[in-house]
mmCIF file with all atom_site columns, C-alpha atoms in Angstrom:
data_model
loop_
_atom_site.group_PDB
_atom_site.id
_atom_site.type_symbol
_atom_site.label_atom_id
_atom_site.label_alt_id
_atom_site.label_comp_id
_atom_site.label_asym_id
_atom_site.label_entity_id
_atom_site.label_seq_id
_atom_site.pdbx_PDB_ins_code
_atom_site.Cartn_x
_atom_site.Cartn_y
_atom_site.Cartn_z
_atom_site.occupancy
_atom_site.B_iso_or_equiv
_atom_site.pdbx_formal_charge
_atom_site.auth_seq_id
_atom_site.auth_comp_id
_atom_site.auth_asym_id
_atom_site.auth_atom_id
_atom_site.pdbx_PDB_model_num
ATOM 1   C CA . UNK T 1 1   ? -34.736 -21.691 -11.149 1.00 0.00 ? 1   UNK T CA 1
ATOM 2   C CA . UNK T 1 2   ? -34.033 -18.333 -12.815 1.00 0.00 ? 2   UNK T CA 1
ATOM 3   C CA . UNK T 1 3   ? -34.872 -15.179 -10.946 1.00 0.00 ? 3   UNK T CA 1
ATOM 4   C CA . UNK T 1 4   ? -35.867 -11.833 -12.331 1.00 0.00 ? 4   UNK T CA 1
ATOM 5   C CA . UNK T 1 5   ? -33.287 -9.015  -12.272 1.00 0.00 ? 5   UNK T CA 1
ATOM 6   C CA . UNK T 1 6   ? -35.355 -7.275  -9.578  1.00 0.00 ? 6   UNK T CA 1
ATOM 7   C CA . UNK T 1 7   ? -35.677 -10.275 -7.252  1.00 0.00 ? 7   UNK T CA 1
ATOM 8   C CA . UNK T 1 8   ? -35.706 -9.262  -3.575  1.00 0.00 ? 8   UNK T CA 1
ATOM 9   C CA . UNK T 1 9   ? -33.072 -11.184 -1.595  1.00 0.00 ? 9   UNK T CA 1
ATOM 10  C CA . UNK T 1 10  ? -34.234 -13.271 1.338   1.00 0.00 ? 10  UNK T CA 1
ATOM 11  C CA . UNK T 1 11  ? -32.706 -12.497 4.749   1.00 0.00 ? 11  UNK T CA 1
ATOM 12  C CA . UNK T 1 12  ? -30.088 -15.247 4.338   1.00 0.00 ? 12  UNK T CA 1
ATOM 13  C CA . UNK T 1 13  ? -29.360 -14.324 0.706   1.00 0.00 ? 13  UNK T CA 1
ATOM 14  C CA . UNK T 1 14  ? -26.759 -11.555 0.221   1.00 0.00 ? 14  UNK T CA 1
ATOM 15  C CA . UNK T 1 15  ? -27.948 -8.406  -1.496  1.00 0.00 ? 15  UNK T CA 1
ATOM 16  C CA . UNK T 1 16  ? -26.489 -7.291  -4.830  1.00 0.00 ? 16  UNK T CA 1
ATOM 17  C CA . UNK T 1 17  ? -24.708 -4.495  -2.933  1.00 0.00 ? 17  UNK T CA 1
ATOM 18  C CA . UNK T 1 18  ? -23.080 -6.966  -0.521  1.00 0.00 ? 18  UNK T CA 1
ATOM 19  C CA . UNK T 1 19  ? -22.003 -9.228  -3.375  1.00 0.00 ? 19  UNK T CA 1
ATOM 20  C CA . UNK T 1 20  ? -20.614 -6.241  -5.302  1.00 0.00 ? 20  UNK T CA 1
ATOM 21  C CA . UNK T 1 21  ? -18.606 -5.060  -2.276  1.00 0.00 ? 21  UNK T CA 1
ATOM 22  C CA . UNK T 1 22  ? -17.133 -8.508  -1.579  1.00 0.00 ? 22  UNK T CA 1
ATOM 23  C CA . UNK T 1 23  ? -16.443 -9.172  -5.254  1.00 0.00 ? 23  UNK T CA 1
ATOM 24  C CA . UNK T 1 24  ? -14.648 -5.834  -5.644  1.00 0.00 ? 24  UNK T CA 1
ATOM 25  C CA . UNK T 1 25  ? -12.355 -6.653  -2.730  1.00 0.00 ? 25  UNK T CA 1
ATOM 26  C CA . UNK T 1 26  ? -11.576 -10.164 -3.955  1.00 0.00 ? 26  UNK T CA 1
ATOM 27  C CA . UNK T 1 27  ? -11.022 -9.107  -7.576  1.00 0.00 ? 27  UNK T CA 1
ATOM 28  C CA . UNK T 1 28  ? -8.676  -6.368  -6.372  1.00 0.00 ? 28  UNK T CA 1
ATOM 29  C CA . UNK T 1 29  ? -6.672  -8.919  -4.386  1.00 0.00 ? 29  UNK T CA 1
ATOM 30  C CA . UNK T 1 30  ? -6.544  -11.314 -7.347  1.00 0.00 ? 30  UNK T CA 1
ATOM 31  C CA . UNK T 1 31  ? -5.430  -8.477  -9.627  1.00 0.00 ? 31  UNK T CA 1
ATOM 32  C CA . UNK T 1 32  ? -2.639  -7.417  -7.237  1.00 0.00 ? 32  UNK T CA 1
ATOM 33  C CA . UNK T 1 33  ? -1.515  -11.037 -6.862  1.00 0.00 ? 33  UNK T CA 1
ATOM 34  C CA . UNK T 1 34  ? -1.403  -11.482 -10.628 1.00 0.00 ? 34  UNK T CA 1
ATOM 35  C CA . UNK T 1 35  ? 0.678   -8.303  -11.010 1.00 0.00 ? 35  UNK T CA 1
ATOM 36  C CA . UNK T 1 36  ? 3.183   -9.610  -8.468  1.00 0.00 ? 36  UNK T CA 1
ATOM 37  C CA . UNK T 1 37  ? 3.804   -12.798 -10.482 1.00 0.00 ? 37  UNK T CA 1
ATOM 38  C CA . UNK T 1 38  ? 6.202   -11.020 -12.906 1.00 0.00 ? 38  UNK T CA 1
ATOM 39  C CA . UNK T 1 39  ? 8.175   -8.624  -10.707 1.00 0.00 ? 39  UNK T CA 1
ATOM 40  C CA . UNK T 1 40  ? 11.432  -9.060  -12.626 1.00 0.00 ? 40  UNK T CA 1
ATOM 41  C CA . UNK T 1 41  ? 10.095  -7.345  -15.731 1.00 0.00 ? 41  UNK T CA 1
ATOM 42  C CA . UNK T 1 42  ? 9.902   -4.003  -13.931 1.00 0.00 ? 42  UNK T CA 1
ATOM 43  C CA . UNK T 1 43  ? 7.008   -2.709  -16.010 1.00 0.00 ? 43  UNK T CA 1
ATOM 44  C CA . UNK T 1 44  ? 4.562   -0.393  -14.289 1.00 0.00 ? 44  UNK T CA 1
ATOM 45  C CA . UNK T 1 45  ? 0.864   -1.136  -14.422 1.00 0.00 ? 45  UNK T CA 1
ATOM 46  C CA . UNK T 1 46  ? 0.340   1.687   -16.947 1.00 0.00 ? 46  UNK T CA 1
ATOM 47  C CA . UNK T 1 47  ? 3.189   0.373   -19.142 1.00 0.00 ? 47  UNK T CA 1
ATOM 48  C CA . UNK T 1 48  ? 1.785   -3.183  -19.108 1.00 0.00 ? 48  UNK T CA 1
ATOM 49  C CA . UNK T 1 49  ? -1.687  -1.869  -19.848 1.00 0.00 ? 49  UNK T CA 1
ATOM 50  C CA . UNK T 1 50  ? -0.571  0.320   -22.783 1.00 0.00 ? 50  UNK T CA 1
ATOM 51  C CA . UNK T 1 51  ? 1.587   -2.468  -24.208 1.00 0.00 ? 51  UNK T CA 1
ATOM 52  C CA . UNK T 1 52  ? -1.297  -4.943  -23.935 1.00 0.00 ? 52  UNK T CA 1
ATOM 53  C CA . UNK T 1 53  ? -3.689  -2.514  -25.624 1.00 0.00 ? 53  UNK T CA 1
ATOM 54  C CA . UNK T 1 54  ? -1.303  -1.945  -28.527 1.00 0.00 ? 54  UNK T CA 1
ATOM 55  C CA . UNK T 1 55  ? -0.853  -5.701  -28.865 1.00 0.00 ? 55  UNK T CA 1
ATOM 56  C CA . UNK T 1 56  ? -4.620  -6.316  -28.844 1.00 0.00 ? 56  UNK T CA 1
ATOM 57  C CA . UNK T 1 57  ? -5.802  -3.344  -30.915 1.00 0.00 ? 57  UNK T CA 1
ATOM 58  C CA . UNK T 1 58  ? -2.825  -2.725  -33.185 1.00 0.00 ? 58  UNK T CA 1
ATOM 59  C CA . UNK T 1 59  ? -0.848  0.442   -33.879 1.00 0.00 ? 59  UNK T CA 1
ATOM 60  C CA . UNK T 1 60  ? -2.276  3.756   -32.707 1.00 0.00 ? 60  UNK T CA 1
ATOM 61  C CA . UNK T 1 61  ? -1.221  7.294   -31.969 1.00 0.00 ? 61  UNK T CA 1
ATOM 62  C CA . UNK T 1 62  ? -0.224  8.336   -28.471 1.00 0.00 ? 62  UNK T CA 1
ATOM 63  C CA . UNK T 1 63  ? -3.380  10.486  -28.294 1.00 0.00 ? 63  UNK T CA 1
ATOM 64  C CA . UNK T 1 64  ? -5.603  7.539   -29.246 1.00 0.00 ? 64  UNK T CA 1
ATOM 65  C CA . UNK T 1 65  ? -3.790  5.360   -26.731 1.00 0.00 ? 65  UNK T CA 1
ATOM 66  C CA . UNK T 1 66  ? -4.338  7.990   -24.014 1.00 0.00 ? 66  UNK T CA 1
ATOM 67  C CA . UNK T 1 67  ? -8.071  8.160   -24.836 1.00 0.00 ? 67  UNK T CA 1
ATOM 68  C CA . UNK T 1 68  ? -8.375  4.377   -24.738 1.00 0.00 ? 68  UNK T CA 1
ATOM 69  C CA . UNK T 1 69  ? -6.544  4.184   -21.399 1.00 0.00 ? 69  UNK T CA 1
ATOM 70  C CA . UNK T 1 70  ? -8.440  7.179   -19.972 1.00 0.00 ? 70  UNK T CA 1
ATOM 71  C CA . UNK T 1 71  ? -5.285  9.143   -19.124 1.00 0.00 ? 71  UNK T CA 1
ATOM 72  C CA . UNK T 1 72  ? -3.928  12.542  -20.123 1.00 0.00 ? 72  UNK T CA 1
ATOM 73  C CA . UNK T 1 73  ? -1.857  12.625  -23.335 1.00 0.00 ? 73  UNK T CA 1
ATOM 74  C CA . UNK T 1 74  ? 1.141   13.939  -21.355 1.00 0.00 ? 74  UNK T CA 1
ATOM 75  C CA . UNK T 1 75  ? 0.991   10.899  -19.057 1.00 0.00 ? 75  UNK T CA 1
ATOM 76  C CA . UNK T 1 76  ? 0.744   8.552   -22.019 1.00 0.00 ? 76  UNK T CA 1
ATOM 77  C CA . UNK T 1 77  ? 3.738   10.216  -23.674 1.00 0.00 ? 77  UNK T CA 1
ATOM 78  C CA . UNK T 1 78  ? 5.795   9.378   -20.575 1.00 0.00 ? 78  UNK T CA 1
ATOM 79  C CA . UNK T 1 79  ? 4.542   5.785   -20.632 1.00 0.00 ? 79  UNK T CA 1
ATOM 80  C CA . UNK T 1 80  ? 5.226   5.378   -24.355 1.00 0.00 ? 80  UNK T CA 1
ATOM 81  C CA . UNK T 1 81  ? 8.691   6.939   -24.019 1.00 0.00 ? 81  UNK T CA 1
ATOM 82  C CA . UNK T 1 82  ? 9.562   4.437   -21.282 1.00 0.00 ? 82  UNK T CA 1
ATOM 83  C CA . UNK T 1 83  ? 8.365   1.548   -23.468 1.00 0.00 ? 83  UNK T CA 1
ATOM 84  C CA . UNK T 1 84  ? 10.196  2.915   -26.494 1.00 0.00 ? 84  UNK T CA 1
ATOM 85  C CA . UNK T 1 85  ? 13.443  3.283   -24.504 1.00 0.00 ? 85  UNK T CA 1
ATOM 86  C CA . UNK T 1 86  ? 13.227  -0.431  -23.674 1.00 0.00 ? 86  UNK T CA 1
ATOM 87  C CA . UNK T 1 87  ? 12.526  -1.335  -27.330 1.00 0.00 ? 87  UNK T CA 1
ATOM 88  C CA . UNK T 1 88  ? 9.096   -2.723  -26.426 1.00 0.00 ? 88  UNK T CA 1
ATOM 89  C CA . UNK T 1 89  ? 7.290   -0.349  -28.828 1.00 0.00 ? 89  UNK T CA 1
ATOM 90  C CA . UNK T 1 90  ? 8.358   1.505   -31.930 1.00 0.00 ? 90  UNK T CA 1
ATOM 91  C CA . UNK T 1 91  ? 7.267   4.784   -33.475 1.00 0.00 ? 91  UNK T CA 1
ATOM 92  C CA . UNK T 1 92  ? 6.544   5.081   -37.190 1.00 0.00 ? 92  UNK T CA 1
ATOM 93  C CA . UNK T 1 93  ? 4.973   7.881   -39.256 1.00 0.00 ? 93  UNK T CA 1
ATOM 94  C CA . UNK T 1 94  ? 1.184   7.769   -39.383 1.00 0.00 ? 94  UNK T CA 1
ATOM 95  C CA . UNK T 1 95  ? 0.281   6.649   -42.936 1.00 0.00 ? 95  UNK T CA 1
ATOM 96  C CA . UNK T 1 96  ? -2.802  8.904   -42.971 1.00 0.00 ? 96  UNK T CA 1
ATOM 97  C CA . UNK T 1 97  ? -1.323  11.986  -41.247 1.00 0.00 ? 97  UNK T CA 1
ATOM 98  C CA . UNK T 1 98  ? 2.367   12.691  -41.731 1.00 0.00 ? 98  UNK T CA 1
ATOM 99  C CA . UNK T 1 99  ? 2.370   15.090  -38.774 1.00 0.00 ? 99  UNK T CA 1
ATOM 100 C CA . UNK T 1 100 ? 1.700   12.245  -36.345 1.00 0.00 ? 100 UNK T CA 1
ATOM 101 C CA . UNK T 1 101 ? 3.301   8.956   -35.398 1.00 0.00 ? 101 UNK T CA 1
ATOM 102 C CA . UNK T 1 102 ? 1.781   5.613   -34.524 1.00 0.00 ? 102 UNK T CA 1
ATOM 103 C CA . UNK T 1 103 ? 3.106   3.321   -31.848 1.00 0.00 ? 103 UNK T CA 1
ATOM 104 C CA . UNK T 1 104 ? 3.256   -0.426  -32.324 1.00 0.00 ? 104 UNK T CA 1
ATOM 105 C CA . UNK T 1 105 ? 4.531   -3.372  -30.322 1.00 0.00 ? 105 UNK T CA 1
ATOM 106 C CA . UNK T 1 106 ? 7.953   -4.753  -31.267 1.00 0.00 ? 106 UNK T CA 1
ATOM 107 C CA . UNK T 1 107 ? 8.855   -8.446  -31.299 1.00 0.00 ? 107 UNK T CA 1
ATOM 108 C CA . UNK T 1 108 ? 10.574  -7.931  -27.933 1.00 0.00 ? 108 UNK T CA 1
ATOM 109 C CA . UNK T 1 109 ? 7.376   -6.279  -26.637 1.00 0.00 ? 109 UNK T CA 1
ATOM 110 C CA . UNK T 1 110 ? 5.303   -9.277  -27.754 1.00 0.00 ? 110 UNK T CA 1
ATOM 111 C CA . UNK T 1 111 ? 7.721   -11.729 -26.142 1.00 0.00 ? 111 UNK T CA 1
ATOM 112 C CA . UNK T 1 112 ? 7.627   -9.663  -22.950 1.00 0.00 ? 112 UNK T CA 1
ATOM 113 C CA . UNK T 1 113 ? 3.821   -9.727  -22.903 1.00 0.00 ? 113 UNK T CA 1
ATOM 114 C CA . UNK T 1 114 ? 3.807   -13.460 -23.563 1.00 0.00 ? 114 UNK T CA 1
ATOM 115 C CA . UNK T 1 115 ? 6.121   -13.942 -20.581 1.00 0.00 ? 115 UNK T CA 1
ATOM 116 C CA . UNK T 1 116 ? 3.929   -11.811 -18.326 1.00 0.00 ? 116 UNK T CA 1
ATOM 117 C CA . UNK T 1 117 ? 0.804   -13.690 -19.423 1.00 0.00 ? 117 UNK T CA 1
ATOM 118 C CA . UNK T 1 118 ? 2.475   -17.071 -19.005 1.00 0.00 ? 118 UNK T CA 1
ATOM 119 C CA . UNK T 1 119 ? 3.593   -16.152 -15.478 1.00 0.00 ? 119 UNK T CA 1
ATOM 120 C CA . UNK T 1 120 ? 0.113   -14.968 -14.517 1.00 0.00 ? 120 UNK T CA 1
ATOM 121 C CA . UNK T 1 121 ? -1.710  -17.915 -16.052 1.00 0.00 ? 121 UNK T CA 1
ATOM 122 C CA . UNK T 1 122 ? 0.848   -20.327 -14.634 1.00 0.00 ? 122 UNK T CA 1
ATOM 123 C CA . UNK T 1 123 ? 0.332   -19.035 -11.097 1.00 0.00 ? 123 UNK T CA 1
ATOM 124 C CA . UNK T 1 124 ? -3.437  -19.025 -11.467 1.00 0.00 ? 124 UNK T CA 1
ATOM 125 C CA . UNK T 1 125 ? -3.565  -22.523 -13.008 1.00 0.00 ? 125 UNK T CA 1
ATOM 126 C CA . UNK T 1 126 ? -1.339  -23.881 -10.244 1.00 0.00 ? 126 UNK T CA 1
ATOM 127 C CA . UNK T 1 127 ? -3.479  -22.252 -7.546  1.00 0.00 ? 127 UNK T CA 1
ATOM 128 C CA . UNK T 1 128 ? -6.686  -23.595 -9.107  1.00 0.00 ? 128 UNK T CA 1
ATOM 129 C CA . UNK T 1 129 ? -5.194  -27.073 -9.482  1.00 0.00 ? 129 UNK T CA 1
ATOM 130 C CA . UNK T 1 130 ? -3.860  -27.207 -5.924  1.00 0.00 ? 130 UNK T CA 1
ATOM 131 C CA . UNK T 1 131 ? -6.701  -25.486 -4.061  1.00 0.00 ? 131 UNK T CA 1
ATOM 132 C CA . UNK T 1 132 ? -9.906  -26.488 -5.827  1.00 0.00 ? 132 UNK T CA 1
ATOM 133 C CA . UNK T 1 133 ? -11.544 -29.877 -6.237  1.00 0.00 ? 133 UNK T CA 1
ATOM 134 C CA . UNK T 1 134 ? -13.351 -30.744 -9.513  1.00 0.00 ? 134 UNK T CA 1
ATOM 135 C CA . UNK T 1 135 ? -16.736 -29.483 -8.275  1.00 0.00 ? 135 UNK T CA 1
ATOM 136 C CA . UNK T 1 136 ? -15.178 -26.164 -7.193  1.00 0.00 ? 136 UNK T CA 1
ATOM 137 C CA . UNK T 1 137 ? -13.467 -25.845 -10.587 1.00 0.00 ? 137 UNK T CA 1
ATOM 138 C CA . UNK T 1 138 ? -16.858 -26.266 -12.285 1.00 0.00 ? 138 UNK T CA 1
ATOM 139 C CA . UNK T 1 139 ? -18.294 -23.591 -9.969  1.00 0.00 ? 139 UNK T CA 1
ATOM 140 C CA . UNK T 1 140 ? -15.400 -21.278 -10.840 1.00 0.00 ? 140 UNK T CA 1
ATOM 141 C CA . UNK T 1 141 ? -15.986 -21.933 -14.549 1.00 0.00 ? 141 UNK T CA 1
ATOM 142 C CA . UNK T 1 142 ? -19.636 -20.934 -14.063 1.00 0.00 ? 142 UNK T CA 1
ATOM 143 C CA . UNK T 1 143 ? -18.529 -17.811 -12.150 1.00 0.00 ? 143 UNK T CA 1
ATOM 144 C CA . UNK T 1 144 ? -16.177 -16.819 -14.980 1.00 0.00 ? 144 UNK T CA 1
ATOM 145 C CA . UNK T 1 145 ? -19.085 -17.026 -17.440 1.00 0.00 ? 145 UNK T CA 1
ATOM 146 C CA . UNK T 1 146 ? -21.212 -14.863 -15.133 1.00 0.00 ? 146 UNK T CA 1
ATOM 147 C CA . UNK T 1 147 ? -18.447 -12.278 -14.744 1.00 0.00 ? 147 UNK T CA 1
ATOM 148 C CA . UNK T 1 148 ? -18.003 -12.185 -18.505 1.00 0.00 ? 148 UNK T CA 1
ATOM 149 C CA . UNK T 1 149 ? -21.719 -11.524 -18.868 1.00 0.00 ? 149 UNK T CA 1
ATOM 150 C CA . UNK T 1 150 ? -21.498 -8.657  -16.361 1.00 0.00 ? 150 UNK T CA 1
ATOM 151 C CA . UNK T 1 151 ? -18.605 -6.950  -18.155 1.00 0.00 ? 151 UNK T CA 1
ATOM 152 C CA . UNK T 1 152 ? -20.382 -7.258  -21.534 1.00 0.00 ? 152 UNK T CA 1
ATOM 153 C CA . UNK T 1 153 ? -23.297 -5.257  -20.126 1.00 0.00 ? 153 UNK T CA 1
#
């Protein structure tokens, strides 16, 4: 039975605020656990995030990257320089504005991201396979769809 968005919870039913608080804690723990799965790569969270964004969205200027990541341009320059030093990104002249440069992911950067993703997905798949029975996996699949709906809001 579907409920309206303004449904009042019963005394035994958790409130949206309680669910949000518990979900935030659990998602934070999952996120930290996923980050720990690839410690040997020695990429900071901001470096992984910038590299992933460039891989997903394509080449962009450091300023555009900073806006997308919601950080100061100076901070992003440090992040990009660290990635460039490791040959994970490369700088080329901006085809539309010769005064600027665009950053793009190198082949080594893509392979690095693939390794990070494989490690994370491998750990998560193993944990799901070992800890959850088929009914719980279906419940988790339903929860993933609900979370996706929330983030699309």
